[in-house]
Short mmCIF file of C-alpha atoms and ligand atoms in Angstrom, two decimals:
data_model
loop_
_atom_site.label_atom_id
_atom_site.label_comp_id
_atom_site.label_asym_id
_atom_site.label_seq_id
_atom_site.Cartn_x
_atom_site.Cartn_y
_atom_site.Cartn_z
CA GLU A 1 1.80 2.20 26.61
CA LYS A 2 -0.80 0.69 24.46
CA GLY A 3 -2.80 3.63 25.14
CA GLY A 4 -5.80 1.93 26.43
CA TYR A 5 -5.98 -0.39 23.40
CA ASP A 6 -5.77 -4.25 23.81
CA TYR A 7 -2.93 -4.52 21.32
CA PHE A 8 -0.30 -2.41 19.63
CA MET A 9 -1.89 -3.10 16.18
CA LEU A 10 -5.42 -1.41 17.19
CA LYS A 11 -3.37 1.54 18.57
CA GLU A 12 -1.52 1.91 15.45
CA ILE A 13 -4.23 1.56 13.30
CA ALA A 14 -6.05 4.26 15.36
CA GLU A 15 -3.04 6.46 14.96
CA GLN A 16 -3.16 6.43 11.20
CA PRO A 17 -4.73 9.75 10.41
CA LYS A 18 -1.97 11.45 12.89
CA ALA A 19 0.61 9.55 10.86
CA VAL A 20 -0.52 10.54 7.39
CA ALA A 21 -0.89 14.10 8.43
CA ASP A 22 2.63 14.22 10.25
CA THR A 23 4.19 12.58 7.03
CA LEU A 24 3.09 15.63 4.97
CA LEU A 25 4.09 18.26 7.69
CA GLY A 26 6.76 20.43 6.67
CA ARG A 27 7.03 19.22 3.07
CA ILE A 28 4.34 21.61 1.80
CA ASP A 29 5.09 25.10 1.94
CA ALA A 30 2.58 28.03 2.39
CA ALA A 31 1.80 28.27 -1.49
CA GLY A 32 1.05 24.69 -1.59
CA THR A 33 4.06 23.48 -3.31
CA LEU A 34 6.31 20.49 -2.47
CA SER A 35 9.78 21.37 -0.71
CA LEU A 36 11.51 18.09 -0.13
CA ASP A 37 14.75 19.72 1.03
CA GLU A 38 15.92 16.06 2.48
CA VAL A 39 16.19 14.61 -1.17
CA ARG A 40 19.50 15.80 -1.76
CA ILE A 41 20.12 14.08 -5.06
CA PRO A 42 20.55 17.39 -7.17
CA GLY A 43 17.96 18.62 -9.63
CA PRO A 44 20.22 17.72 -12.85
CA VAL A 45 20.52 14.35 -11.82
CA LEU A 46 16.65 13.80 -11.17
CA ARG A 47 16.11 15.47 -14.51
CA GLU A 48 18.48 12.59 -16.18
CA VAL A 49 16.90 9.80 -14.74
CA ASP A 50 15.39 7.41 -17.26
CA LYS A 51 14.23 4.61 -14.99
CA VAL A 52 12.96 4.09 -11.36
CA VAL A 53 13.16 0.83 -9.54
CA ILE A 54 11.52 0.21 -6.19
CA VAL A 55 12.71 -2.21 -3.91
CA ALA A 56 11.26 -3.43 -0.83
CA CYS A 57 9.56 -6.50 1.01
CA GLY A 58 6.10 -7.62 2.22
CA THR A 59 4.02 -4.47 3.14
CA ALA A 60 6.56 -2.08 1.84
CA TYR A 61 6.63 -3.85 -1.49
CA HIS A 62 2.81 -3.54 -1.74
CA ALA A 63 3.58 0.33 -1.19
CA GLY A 64 6.09 0.12 -3.93
CA LEU A 65 3.71 -1.50 -6.29
CA ILE A 66 1.05 1.36 -5.79
CA ALA A 67 3.99 3.77 -5.92
CA LYS A 68 4.66 2.83 -9.79
CA TYR A 69 1.09 3.78 -10.80
CA ALA A 70 1.68 7.22 -9.36
CA ILE A 71 5.35 7.55 -10.86
CA GLU A 72 4.59 6.45 -14.27
CA HIS A 73 1.35 8.43 -14.21
CA TRP A 74 2.75 11.61 -13.13
CA THR A 75 6.26 11.55 -14.42
CA ARG A 76 5.95 9.17 -17.63
CA ILE A 77 9.38 7.57 -16.43
CA PRO A 78 9.23 3.85 -16.73
CA CYS A 79 9.16 2.34 -13.03
CA GLU A 80 9.21 -1.26 -11.93
CA THR A 81 8.73 -2.42 -8.26
CA GLU A 82 10.55 -5.52 -7.51
CA LEU A 83 10.89 -7.79 -4.48
CA ALA A 84 14.19 -6.82 -2.94
CA SER A 85 14.91 -10.54 -2.09
CA GLU A 86 15.07 -11.41 -5.76
CA PHE A 87 16.51 -8.01 -7.30
CA ARG A 88 20.16 -8.82 -6.96
CA TYR A 89 19.99 -12.41 -8.29
CA ARG A 90 18.63 -11.69 -11.77
CA ASP A 91 21.36 -9.34 -12.68
CA PRO A 92 19.25 -6.37 -13.03
CA ILE A 93 19.97 -3.50 -15.51
CA LEU A 94 21.19 -0.26 -13.47
CA GLY A 95 23.30 2.44 -14.45
CA ARG A 96 23.93 6.27 -13.41
CA ARG A 97 20.57 7.25 -14.69
CA THR A 98 18.66 4.83 -12.54
CA LEU A 99 17.00 5.91 -9.74
CA VAL A 100 16.25 3.00 -6.87
CA ILE A 101 13.73 3.60 -4.05
CA ALA A 102 14.34 1.49 -1.21
CA ILE A 103 10.91 1.32 1.14
CA SER A 104 11.49 -0.06 4.54
CA GLN A 105 9.60 0.60 7.83
CA SER A 106 12.62 -0.62 10.10
CA GLY A 107 15.46 0.48 7.74
CA GLU A 108 17.00 -2.91 8.64
CA THR A 109 15.73 -5.36 6.55
CA MET A 110 18.54 -7.38 4.98
CA ASP A 111 16.87 -8.26 1.80
CA THR A 112 16.32 -4.46 0.75
CA LEU A 113 19.80 -3.61 2.09
CA MET A 114 21.43 -5.96 0.03
CA ALA A 115 19.38 -4.69 -2.97
CA LEU A 116 20.24 -1.19 -2.29
CA ARG A 117 24.06 -2.11 -1.83
CA HIS A 118 23.82 -3.79 -5.37
CA ALA A 119 22.29 -1.00 -6.84
CA ARG A 120 24.78 1.46 -5.76
CA GLU A 121 27.48 -0.85 -6.98
CA GLN A 122 25.95 -0.35 -10.30
CA GLY A 123 26.14 3.31 -10.14
CA ALA A 124 22.37 3.90 -9.43
CA LYS A 125 21.34 6.64 -7.23
CA VAL A 126 19.41 5.33 -4.12
CA LEU A 127 16.54 7.01 -2.37
CA ALA A 128 15.22 5.40 0.85
CA ILE A 129 11.75 5.95 2.08
CA CYS A 130 12.10 4.74 5.94
CA ASN A 131 10.52 5.23 9.34
CA THR A 132 13.35 4.46 11.64
CA ASN A 133 15.95 7.47 11.89
CA GLY A 134 19.48 6.58 11.61
CA SER A 135 19.07 3.09 10.51
CA THR A 136 21.05 1.17 8.20
CA ILE A 137 19.07 1.60 5.11
CA PRO A 138 19.01 5.39 5.21
CA ARG A 139 22.58 5.51 6.33
CA GLU A 140 23.67 3.75 3.07
CA SER A 141 21.42 5.60 0.55
CA ASP A 142 22.39 8.87 -1.36
CA ALA A 143 19.16 10.39 0.38
CA VAL A 144 16.41 9.61 2.53
CA LEU A 145 12.69 10.66 3.05
CA TYR A 146 11.61 9.84 6.49
CA THR A 147 7.95 8.63 6.88
CA HIS A 148 6.60 10.22 10.47
CA ALA A 149 4.47 7.08 11.48
CA GLY A 150 6.28 7.19 14.93
CA PRO A 151 7.43 3.94 16.50
CA GLU A 152 5.40 0.68 14.86
CA VAL A 153 5.51 -1.99 17.59
CA ALA A 154 2.95 -4.60 16.07
CA VAL A 155 4.52 -6.92 13.80
CA ALA A 156 2.13 -6.67 11.15
CA SER A 157 2.65 -3.20 9.49
CA THR A 158 -0.36 -0.77 9.39
CA LYS A 159 0.52 2.95 9.97
CA ALA A 160 4.06 2.68 8.41
CA PHE A 161 2.34 1.17 5.11
CA LEU A 162 -0.02 4.53 4.76
CA THR A 163 3.01 6.79 5.33
CA GLN A 164 5.03 4.97 3.01
CA LEU A 165 2.24 5.54 0.44
CA VAL A 166 2.29 9.39 1.30
CA ALA A 167 5.96 9.43 0.98
CA CYS A 168 5.72 7.59 -2.45
CA TYR A 169 3.22 10.13 -3.56
CA LEU A 170 5.33 12.89 -2.51
CA VAL A 171 8.37 11.66 -4.28
CA ALA A 172 6.45 10.97 -7.50
CA LEU A 173 5.06 14.62 -7.50
CA TYR A 174 8.52 15.95 -6.61
CA LEU A 175 10.00 14.02 -9.34
CA GLY A 176 7.26 15.53 -11.80
CA GLN A 177 7.89 18.83 -10.34
CA VAL A 178 11.59 18.84 -10.94
CA ARG A 179 11.06 17.26 -14.41
CA GLY A 180 8.37 19.54 -15.44
CA THR A 181 5.78 17.02 -16.21
CA LYS A 182 3.70 18.13 -13.46
CA TRP A 183 3.09 22.05 -13.14
CA GLY A 184 2.57 23.90 -10.00
CA ASP A 185 -1.28 23.80 -9.97
CA GLU A 186 -1.50 20.34 -10.52
CA VAL A 187 0.98 19.58 -7.89
CA ARG A 188 -1.02 21.72 -5.61
CA SER A 189 -4.22 20.17 -6.17
CA VAL A 190 -3.05 16.70 -5.67
CA VAL A 191 -0.99 18.07 -2.24
CA ARG A 192 -4.66 19.21 -1.40
CA GLU A 193 -6.02 16.01 -1.92
CA LEU A 194 -3.45 14.48 0.19
CA SER A 195 -4.10 16.71 3.08
CA ASP A 196 -7.65 15.57 3.11
CA ILE A 197 -6.80 11.91 3.43
CA ALA A 198 -6.22 11.94 7.22
CA THR A 199 -9.83 13.23 7.71
CA GLN A 200 -11.13 10.55 5.46
CA VAL A 201 -9.16 7.59 7.11
CA ASP A 202 -10.69 9.03 10.35
CA GLU A 203 -14.21 8.56 8.64
CA VAL A 204 -13.34 4.93 7.77
CA LEU A 205 -12.15 4.25 11.32
CA GLU A 206 -15.43 5.32 12.65
CA THR A 207 -17.65 3.04 10.81
CA MET A 208 -15.65 -0.28 11.21
CA GLU A 209 -18.05 -2.12 13.39
CA PRO A 210 -19.76 -3.91 11.03
CA VAL A 211 -16.21 -5.00 9.48
CA ARG A 212 -15.36 -6.22 12.98
CA GLU A 213 -18.75 -8.35 13.38
CA LEU A 214 -18.34 -9.71 9.68
CA ALA A 215 -14.76 -10.86 10.41
CA ARG A 216 -16.15 -12.67 13.85
CA SER A 217 -18.50 -14.39 11.76
CA LEU A 218 -15.83 -15.79 9.37
CA ALA A 219 -13.65 -17.18 12.00
CA ASP A 220 -14.00 -20.72 11.17
CA LYS A 221 -13.37 -20.23 7.24
CA GLY A 222 -10.10 -21.67 5.96
CA THR A 223 -9.70 -19.38 2.90
CA VAL A 224 -10.47 -15.89 1.78
CA LEU A 225 -9.70 -14.45 -1.46
CA PHE A 226 -9.09 -10.87 -2.38
CA LEU A 227 -9.29 -9.04 -5.80
CA GLY A 228 -8.66 -5.62 -6.98
CA ARG A 229 -7.52 -3.76 -10.18
CA HIS A 230 -5.22 -0.85 -10.85
CA VAL A 231 -4.08 0.42 -7.57
CA GLY A 232 -6.74 -1.76 -5.84
CA TYR A 233 -4.64 -4.82 -6.86
CA PRO A 234 -2.05 -4.26 -4.36
CA VAL A 235 -4.42 -3.39 -1.91
CA ALA A 236 -5.81 -6.71 -2.48
CA LEU A 237 -2.34 -8.30 -1.99
CA GLU A 238 -1.78 -6.18 1.24
CA GLY A 239 -5.57 -7.50 2.55
CA ALA A 240 -4.40 -11.06 1.94
CA LEU A 241 -0.97 -10.67 3.51
CA LYS A 242 -2.34 -9.35 6.69
CA LEU A 243 -4.87 -12.25 6.83
CA LYS A 244 -2.09 -14.80 6.56
CA GLU A 245 0.31 -13.28 9.01
CA LEU A 246 -2.35 -12.54 11.67
CA ALA A 247 -5.21 -14.86 11.18
CA TYR A 248 -3.09 -17.86 9.75
CA MET A 249 -5.42 -18.39 7.14
CA HIS A 250 -5.25 -19.12 3.50
CA ALA A 251 -5.61 -15.87 1.74
CA GLU A 252 -4.80 -14.49 -1.59
CA GLY A 253 -4.83 -11.60 -3.61
CA PHE A 254 -5.48 -11.65 -7.37
CA ALA A 255 -5.71 -8.87 -9.98
CA ALA A 256 -9.68 -9.27 -10.92
CA GLY A 257 -8.80 -9.56 -14.57
CA GLU A 258 -6.93 -12.75 -13.92
CA LEU A 259 -9.91 -14.51 -12.57
CA LYS A 260 -10.96 -15.88 -15.86
CA HIS A 261 -7.37 -17.10 -16.39
CA GLY A 262 -7.58 -19.59 -13.60
CA PRO A 263 -8.48 -18.47 -10.11
CA ILE A 264 -12.37 -18.28 -10.77
CA ALA A 265 -12.00 -22.50 -10.39
CA LEU A 266 -11.41 -21.73 -6.78
CA ILE A 267 -14.93 -19.96 -6.11
CA GLU A 268 -17.37 -22.43 -4.38
CA GLU A 269 -20.44 -22.10 -2.42
CA ASP A 270 -19.97 -19.56 0.54
CA LEU A 271 -16.46 -18.77 -0.17
CA PRO A 272 -15.80 -15.29 1.34
CA VAL A 273 -14.20 -12.91 -1.56
CA VAL A 274 -13.20 -9.40 -0.72
CA VAL A 275 -13.55 -7.01 -3.65
CA VAL A 276 -11.78 -3.73 -3.75
CA VAL A 277 -13.74 -1.53 -6.16
CA PRO A 278 -12.15 1.30 -8.24
CA SER A 279 -14.00 4.47 -8.22
CA PRO A 280 -16.90 4.90 -10.67
CA ARG A 281 -15.50 8.21 -11.70
CA GLY A 282 -12.68 8.65 -13.66
CA ARG A 283 -11.66 5.00 -14.72
CA SER A 284 -15.01 3.91 -15.12
CA VAL A 285 -14.22 1.26 -17.65
CA LEU A 286 -12.19 -0.40 -14.93
CA HIS A 287 -15.19 -0.01 -12.40
CA ASP A 288 -17.63 -1.57 -14.75
CA LYS A 289 -15.32 -4.60 -15.27
CA ILE A 290 -14.84 -5.40 -11.74
CA VAL A 291 -18.76 -5.08 -11.37
CA SER A 292 -19.20 -7.90 -13.68
CA ASN A 293 -16.41 -9.82 -11.68
CA ILE A 294 -18.48 -9.41 -8.68
CA GLN A 295 -21.45 -10.80 -10.49
CA GLU A 296 -19.51 -13.76 -12.10
CA ILE A 297 -18.28 -14.91 -8.52
CA ARG A 298 -21.46 -14.35 -6.97
CA ALA A 299 -23.28 -16.44 -9.58
CA ARG A 300 -21.06 -19.21 -8.51
CA GLY A 301 -21.69 -18.85 -5.16
CA ALA A 302 -19.21 -16.75 -3.63
CA ARG A 303 -19.98 -14.49 -0.49
CA THR A 304 -18.96 -11.07 -1.74
CA ILE A 305 -17.56 -8.35 0.52
CA VAL A 306 -17.22 -5.47 -1.64
CA ILE A 307 -15.29 -2.20 -0.52
CA ALA A 308 -16.56 0.70 -2.72
CA GLU A 309 -16.82 4.41 -2.81
CA ARG A 310 -19.77 5.65 -1.02
CA GLY A 311 -22.80 6.49 -3.34
CA ASP A 312 -21.59 3.71 -5.72
CA GLU A 313 -24.71 2.22 -6.29
CA ALA A 314 -23.97 -0.33 -9.14
CA VAL A 315 -22.28 -2.69 -6.89
CA ARG A 316 -24.85 -2.75 -4.17
CA PRO A 317 -27.18 -5.43 -5.82
CA TYR A 318 -24.01 -7.93 -5.72
CA ALA A 319 -22.62 -7.11 -2.46
CA ASP A 320 -23.62 -9.59 0.43
CA HIS A 321 -21.49 -7.14 2.59
CA LEU A 322 -20.79 -3.65 1.61
CA ILE A 323 -17.89 -1.64 3.04
CA GLU A 324 -18.22 2.06 2.06
CA ILE A 325 -15.17 4.13 1.78
CA PRO A 326 -14.92 8.10 1.14
CA ALA A 327 -14.62 9.16 -2.47
CA THR A 328 -10.92 9.95 -3.26
CA PRO A 329 -8.92 10.43 -6.40
CA VAL A 330 -8.30 7.07 -8.15
CA LEU A 331 -4.64 7.09 -7.44
CA LEU A 332 -5.00 7.85 -3.65
CA GLN A 333 -7.81 5.22 -2.95
CA PRO A 334 -5.31 2.67 -1.33
CA LEU A 335 -4.69 5.15 1.52
CA VAL A 336 -8.72 4.77 2.70
CA ALA A 337 -9.30 1.17 1.12
CA THR A 338 -6.45 -0.51 2.93
CA VAL A 339 -7.76 0.44 6.45
CA PRO A 340 -10.97 -1.86 6.61
CA LEU A 341 -8.63 -4.62 5.52
CA GLN A 342 -6.18 -4.15 8.43
CA VAL A 343 -9.28 -4.11 10.98
CA PHE A 344 -10.77 -7.06 9.14
CA ALA A 345 -7.64 -9.11 9.64
CA CYS A 346 -6.86 -7.85 13.24
CA GLU A 347 -10.50 -8.79 14.32
CA LEU A 348 -10.29 -11.89 12.76
CA ALA A 349 -7.03 -12.95 14.56
CA THR A 350 -8.45 -12.07 17.89
CA ALA A 351 -11.76 -14.25 16.90
CA ARG A 352 -9.36 -17.19 16.34
CA GLY A 353 -7.56 -16.51 19.57
CA ASN A 354 -4.14 -15.51 17.99
CA GLU A 355 -1.62 -13.31 19.24
CA VAL A 356 -2.01 -10.10 17.37
CA ASP A 357 1.06 -8.18 18.04
CA GLN A 358 3.39 -11.02 17.86
CA PRO A 359 1.97 -13.57 15.13
CA ARG A 360 3.76 -16.86 15.24
CA ASN A 361 7.08 -17.45 13.40
CA LEU A 362 7.45 -13.65 12.43
CA ALA A 363 9.87 -10.96 13.66
CA LYS A 364 9.29 -7.26 13.54
CA SER A 365 12.29 -6.68 11.38
CA VAL A 366 13.96 -9.34 9.46
CA THR A 367 17.77 -9.11 9.67
CA VAL A 368 18.78 -12.13 7.81
CA GLU A 369 18.58 -12.69 4.06
O1 M6R B 401 10.90 -2.93 7.97
P1 M6R B 401 10.37 -3.14 6.56
O2 M6R B 401 9.43 -2.18 6.15
O3 M6R B 401 11.89 -3.27 5.49
O4 M6R B 401 9.96 -4.63 6.57
C1 M6R B 401 9.27 -5.33 5.54
C2 M6R B 401 8.41 -6.48 5.58
O5 M6R B 401 9.32 -7.40 6.55
C3 M6R B 401 7.36 -6.28 6.52
O6 M6R B 401 6.73 -5.26 5.51
C4 M6R B 401 6.35 -7.50 6.97
O7 M6R B 401 5.96 -7.93 5.52
C5 M6R B 401 5.33 -7.15 7.75
N1 M6R B 401 5.09 -7.90 8.79
C6 M6R B 401 3.87 -7.09 7.02
O8 M6R B 401 2.77 -6.73 7.81
#
């Protein structure tokens, strides 16, 4: 049932192009516009929404952090993303005009379920993004957009994450479409870009041997840091989470701009630091800033592992290891940038002799608070 792979995780990483394509399937009509019939929250209600709150845990929370950038950029509705486990305990401000999005692969995560129950009690509408048909979270929500990743068996989430991102982008576009902040042409062009992602993920998967080799060479390290900016920041958090749960290594993700506010003190000779570089196109200011961050940490001895868009020559001189990914629109980069980090963590776990599909102390779905 592992389809010839040693681990479910490897199989699930390989299934990502299909999972991404399947999650788009049937949601785009012949004219290239979005038809999300499943989102049964009526147009007038969606047009009234004045705040979006995303609640989720772990990897799904990282998808939610990325969704915030897309939702605010495309719809201009304020959006916050919150750890589901913290949500109801701080008496959040919710009302009839709040749209809460609960993201969960399993649909059974108790923290997320309790957060959405609290939101509904306060009168908010809840949209679930979920991978498991008929599970509790979608049953208790006002509407659901299912991700079509297929069953995810490995405890470490991979293909579910990519499809959660796709679903979040679709919801963001849909909200923009319904509210008129995104016009047909713009929606169609993003949808086209999303449709190209499956092939691009495939391309990334075909070039992963150097990443595996690098991972093996780091098997005896104690710490790995991850840096990113903008949507690359949650990608850095996700890279660090994968490494913690699979390799049992100390791994931390930082927003690169925060380096000078503390974390740079951690940099020492030969410390591996993975840096997710934003596209040099579009937001080039951020790109240039992160290039200086790479220079700064390298000058202090860090071993720089740089994930950058193919053809980004500016980073090359400062990258001890360069992992190239295809060029994507700025907001969609996490869909390709996360994949090498999954492969990296999986290979490190294997090199350290850890159980890849069933890391110690963890369960696939966390049904207690
Ligand atoms: O089933 P859910 O998406 O609600 O699960 C949320 C987290 O427990 C989950 O993403 C967890 O962090 C994974 N093990 C990460 O790989």
